[in-house]
mmCIF file of C-alpha atoms in Angstrom:
data_model
loop_
_atom_site.group_PDB
_atom_site.id
_atom_site.type_symbol
_atom_site.label_atom_id
_atom_site.label_comp_id
_atom_site.label_asym_id
_atom_site.label_seq_id
_atom_site.Cartn_x
_atom_site.Cartn_y
_atom_site.Cartn_z
ATOM 1 C CA MET A 1 153.343 2.168 107.142
ATOM 2 C CA GLU A 2 151.365 4.758 104.696
ATOM 3 C CA TYR A 3 148.620 1.965 104.824
ATOM 4 C CA CYS A 4 148.471 2.509 108.961
ATOM 5 C CA LYS A 5 148.464 6.486 108.323
ATOM 6 C CA ARG A 6 145.178 5.592 106.412
ATOM 7 C CA LYS A 7 143.215 2.868 108.212
ATOM 8 C CA LYS A 8 143.167 5.159 111.002
ATOM 9 C CA PRO A 9 140.815 8.220 109.382
ATOM 10 C CA MET A 10 138.601 5.548 107.735
ATOM 11 C CA LYS A 11 138.134 3.707 111.562
ATOM 12 C CA LEU A 12 136.459 7.232 112.979
ATOM 13 C CA LEU A 13 135.025 8.445 109.880
ATOM 14 C CA THR A 14 133.138 4.343 110.065
ATOM 15 C CA ILE A 15 132.336 5.047 114.455
ATOM 16 C CA PHE A 16 131.540 8.848 113.567
ATOM 17 C CA ALA A 17 128.685 7.458 110.818
ATOM 18 C CA PHE A 18 127.777 4.632 113.267
ATOM 19 C CA GLY A 19 127.111 6.975 116.333
ATOM 20 C CA PHE A 20 125.721 9.043 113.455
ATOM 21 C CA LEU A 21 123.335 6.403 112.282
ATOM 22 C CA ILE A 22 122.070 5.339 116.021
ATOM 23 C CA PHE A 23 121.421 8.321 117.542
ATOM 24 C CA GLY A 24 119.567 10.013 114.431
ATOM 25 C CA CYS A 25 117.281 6.792 114.577
ATOM 26 C CA SER A 26 116.875 8.157 118.245
ATOM 27 C CA ASP A 27 113.721 10.165 118.100
ATOM 28 C CA ASP A 28 115.402 12.173 120.889
ATOM 29 C CA LEU A 29 118.296 13.220 119.504
ATOM 30 C CA ASN A 30 116.924 12.930 115.308
ATOM 31 C CA PRO A 31 117.905 16.026 114.237
ATOM 32 C CA PHE A 32 115.672 15.410 110.710
ATOM 33 C CA LYS A 33 112.487 14.874 113.305
ATOM 34 C CA GLU A 34 109.607 17.481 113.172
ATOM 35 C CA SER A 35 110.096 19.161 116.255
ATOM 36 C CA SER A 36 106.554 20.661 116.282
ATOM 37 C CA VAL A 37 105.376 16.832 115.698
ATOM 38 C CA LYS A 38 108.748 16.400 118.918
ATOM 39 C CA ARG A 39 106.754 18.369 121.130
ATOM 40 C CA ALA A 40 102.823 17.528 120.035
ATOM 41 C CA GLU A 41 104.348 13.868 120.911
ATOM 42 C CA ASP A 42 104.911 14.984 124.560
ATOM 43 C CA PHE A 43 102.061 17.084 124.744
ATOM 44 C CA LEU A 44 100.738 14.489 124.330
ATOM 45 C CA SER A 45 101.989 11.844 127.078
ATOM 46 C CA GLU A 46 101.930 14.449 129.349
ATOM 47 C CA HIS A 47 98.556 15.387 128.595
ATOM 48 C CA HIS A 48 96.923 12.733 127.850
ATOM 49 C CA ARG A 49 94.656 11.713 131.419
ATOM 50 C CA ASP A 50 94.036 15.680 131.193
ATOM 51 C CA LEU A 51 93.160 15.414 127.285
ATOM 52 C CA LYS A 52 90.763 12.341 128.885
ATOM 53 C CA GLN A 53 88.897 14.242 131.712
ATOM 54 C CA LEU A 54 88.176 17.388 128.754
ATOM 55 C CA ILE A 55 86.390 14.646 126.808
ATOM 56 C CA ASN A 56 84.975 12.847 129.603
ATOM 57 C CA LEU A 57 83.115 16.616 131.134
ATOM 58 C CA ALA A 58 82.256 16.701 127.335
ATOM 59 C CA GLU A 59 80.216 14.066 127.005
ATOM 60 C CA LYS A 60 79.039 14.540 130.060
ATOM 61 C CA GLN A 61 77.313 18.179 128.976
ATOM 62 C CA ASN A 62 76.155 15.903 124.884
ATOM 63 C CA PHE A 63 78.705 17.832 123.598
ATOM 64 C CA SER A 64 80.236 16.266 120.007
ATOM 65 C CA VAL A 65 82.626 20.175 119.329
ATOM 66 C CA ILE A 66 84.072 21.793 121.776
ATOM 67 C CA GLN A 67 86.147 24.724 120.722
ATOM 68 C CA TRP A 68 87.923 27.290 123.234
ATOM 69 C CA VAL A 69 91.073 29.656 122.857
ATOM 70 C CA ASP A 70 91.495 31.156 126.341
ATOM 71 C CA GLU A 71 91.347 35.094 126.766
ATOM 72 C CA GLY A 72 96.148 34.494 127.697
ATOM 73 C CA GLU A 73 95.785 38.351 129.542
ATOM 74 C CA GLY A 74 93.431 40.209 127.117
ATOM 75 C CA ARG A 75 95.986 39.108 124.278
ATOM 76 C CA ASN A 76 93.579 37.189 122.485
ATOM 77 C CA ILE A 77 89.692 36.962 122.013
ATOM 78 C CA GLN A 78 88.702 34.215 124.361
ATOM 79 C CA VAL A 79 86.590 32.152 122.090
ATOM 80 C CA SER A 80 84.206 29.296 123.255
ATOM 81 C CA VAL A 81 81.659 27.223 120.479
ATOM 82 C CA VAL A 82 79.951 23.430 121.292
ATOM 83 C CA SER A 83 78.045 21.525 119.198
ATOM 84 C CA MET A 84 75.521 19.446 121.073
ATOM 85 C CA LYS A 85 75.268 15.558 119.767
ATOM 86 C CA GLY A 86 73.263 15.256 117.275
ATOM 87 C CA VAL A 87 72.708 19.002 115.915
ATOM 88 C CA LYS A 88 75.229 20.069 113.610
ATOM 89 C CA SER A 89 74.742 23.614 113.902
ATOM 90 C CA LYS A 90 77.526 25.023 116.416
ATOM 91 C CA ILE A 91 76.892 27.344 119.336
ATOM 92 C CA GLU A 92 78.742 30.511 121.021
ATOM 93 C CA VAL A 93 78.389 29.837 124.903
ATOM 94 C CA THR A 94 78.429 32.661 126.293
ATOM 95 C CA ASP A 95 76.803 31.121 130.265
ATOM 96 C CA LYS A 96 78.294 28.700 132.287
ATOM 97 C CA ARG A 97 78.163 25.447 130.924
ATOM 98 C CA LEU A 98 82.380 24.986 130.151
ATOM 99 C CA ASN A 99 82.945 27.018 133.660
ATOM 100 C CA THR A 100 84.103 23.570 134.725
ATOM 101 C CA PHE A 101 85.610 21.990 131.727
ATOM 102 C CA ILE A 102 87.482 25.861 131.197
ATOM 103 C CA ALA A 103 88.057 25.502 134.789
ATOM 104 C CA PHE A 104 90.191 21.847 134.335
ATOM 105 C CA ALA A 105 92.273 22.758 131.120
ATOM 106 C CA LYS A 106 93.264 26.191 133.253
ATOM 107 C CA SER A 107 94.230 24.283 135.314
ATOM 108 C CA LYS A 108 97.273 21.656 133.519
ATOM 109 C CA GLY A 109 97.954 24.836 131.623
ATOM 110 C CA ILE A 110 95.874 23.830 128.550
ATOM 111 C CA LYS A 111 94.735 26.863 127.034
ATOM 112 C CA VAL A 112 93.832 26.059 123.186
ATOM 113 C CA LEU A 113 91.684 23.246 122.701
ATOM 114 C CA TRP A 114 89.069 21.969 119.343
ATOM 115 C CA LEU A 115 87.867 18.305 121.077
ATOM 116 C CA GLN A 116 86.009 16.340 118.545
ATOM 117 C CA TYR A 117 84.158 13.755 118.432
ATOM 118 C CA PHE A 118 83.448 11.926 114.846
ATOM 119 C CA ASP A 119 82.540 8.580 113.321
ATOM 120 C CA GLU A 120 82.912 7.241 116.675
ATOM 121 C CA VAL A 121 86.419 8.397 117.799
ATOM 122 C CA TRP A 122 87.090 11.847 119.618
ATOM 123 C CA PHE A 123 89.883 13.700 118.262
ATOM 124 C CA VAL A 124 91.441 17.034 119.525
ATOM 125 C CA ARG A 125 92.173 18.965 116.054
ATOM 126 C CA LYS A 126 95.380 20.834 114.740
ATOM 127 C CA ALA A 127 96.990 19.572 117.666
ATOM 128 C CA PHE A 128 100.600 20.042 115.624
ATOM 129 C CA SER A 129 101.702 21.600 112.410
ATOM 130 C CA TYR A 130 104.357 19.903 109.924
ATOM 131 C CA SER A 131 104.973 20.816 106.664
ATOM 132 C CA GLU A 132 104.664 17.911 103.821
ATOM 133 C CA SER A 133 105.001 18.797 99.586
ATOM 134 C CA GLY A 134 105.940 22.388 100.666
ATOM 135 C CA ASN A 135 102.329 22.240 102.008
ATOM 136 C CA HIS A 136 101.030 23.730 105.275
ATOM 137 C CA GLN A 137 99.347 21.285 107.294
ATOM 138 C CA GLU A 138 97.904 20.457 110.370
ATOM 139 C CA GLY A 139 97.723 17.171 112.881
ATOM 140 C CA TYR A 140 95.104 15.153 115.167
ATOM 141 C CA PHE A 141 95.352 13.182 118.319
ATOM 142 C CA SER A 142 92.630 10.434 118.347
ATOM 143 C CA TYR A 143 91.061 8.563 121.026
ATOM 144 C CA GLY A 144 90.587 5.497 119.630
ATOM 145 C CA ASP A 145 91.776 3.890 116.506
ATOM 146 C CA PRO A 146 90.629 6.495 113.735
ATOM 147 C CA SER A 147 90.926 3.829 111.513
ATOM 148 C CA ASN A 148 87.517 3.273 110.456
ATOM 149 C CA THR A 149 86.976 7.779 110.448
ATOM 150 C CA LYS A 150 85.846 9.591 106.843
ATOM 151 C CA LEU A 151 87.985 12.572 108.854
ATOM 152 C CA CYS A 152 90.903 12.258 106.050
ATOM 153 C CA TYR A 153 88.590 12.646 103.397
ATOM 154 C CA LEU A 154 88.651 15.438 100.194
ATOM 155 C CA GLY A 155 84.625 15.560 99.372
ATOM 156 C CA GLU A 156 84.797 11.543 98.738
ATOM 157 C CA GLU A 157 88.367 10.838 98.057
ATOM 158 C CA ASP A 158 89.673 9.331 100.402
ATOM 159 C CA MET A 159 93.064 10.270 101.216
ATOM 160 C CA GLY A 160 94.295 8.125 103.750
ATOM 161 C CA PHE A 161 96.297 9.313 106.990
ATOM 162 C CA LYS A 162 99.690 8.142 108.570
ATOM 163 C CA LEU A 163 99.488 7.034 111.759
ATOM 164 C CA LEU A 164 102.445 8.485 113.452
ATOM 165 C CA SER A 165 102.792 6.308 116.435
ATOM 166 C CA GLU A 166 100.352 5.462 119.311
ATOM 167 C CA ASN A 167 102.141 7.513 122.777
ATOM 168 C CA GLU A 168 99.686 6.059 124.999
ATOM 169 C CA PRO A 169 97.156 3.010 124.614
ATOM 170 C CA ASN A 170 94.198 4.221 122.654
ATOM 171 C CA TRP A 171 95.408 7.918 121.989
ATOM 172 C CA PHE A 172 97.357 7.974 118.944
ATOM 173 C CA MET A 173 98.848 10.732 116.387
ATOM 174 C CA ILE A 174 97.575 11.155 113.196
ATOM 175 C CA LYS A 175 98.573 13.482 109.784
ATOM 176 C CA CYS A 176 95.931 12.938 106.679
ATOM 177 C CA ASN A 177 98.207 12.360 103.526
ATOM 178 C CA VAL A 178 98.651 15.305 101.043
ATOM 179 C CA SER A 179 96.688 15.267 97.662
ATOM 180 C CA ASN A 180 98.105 14.522 94.503
ATOM 181 C CA ALA A 181 94.995 16.491 93.465
ATOM 182 C CA PRO A 182 96.519 19.791 91.447
#
């Protein structure tokens, strides 16, 4: 009789551990997954078509970089900076060149954006934040395969990167590896 009493708690513990393993491996229910990465995945899933449209608008204007922050109803300073393809300097935009871009972004609920064309791939810079090895890091979305880019270089050192996922066709989430240098 004593054996049967011990067997029941072990069976429940096994079922609980198995359930935790299954639910823990699910991205939606994983309590250990960084919430900012999950939010970034959700954002990319919802807005990948909008981001592609913004890239198309940038290409029509021959921009290689667009940094834009909405004024946020007076809470933030509005920032609109661009770089043209083939020109290294950035230009603060005070004319109407970004009006269509900004109107489209606002209509989709996008209030902050840093797009950059680099090594023939479009990146959404600072798309999400995460902590790794005690350091605060920024992650990126890329439209196009980032494998042949030098985005994750520190000087001449290739830090490499971790592809988190290809959430939507041709859209990637990446993290640059943290350098082991002191």
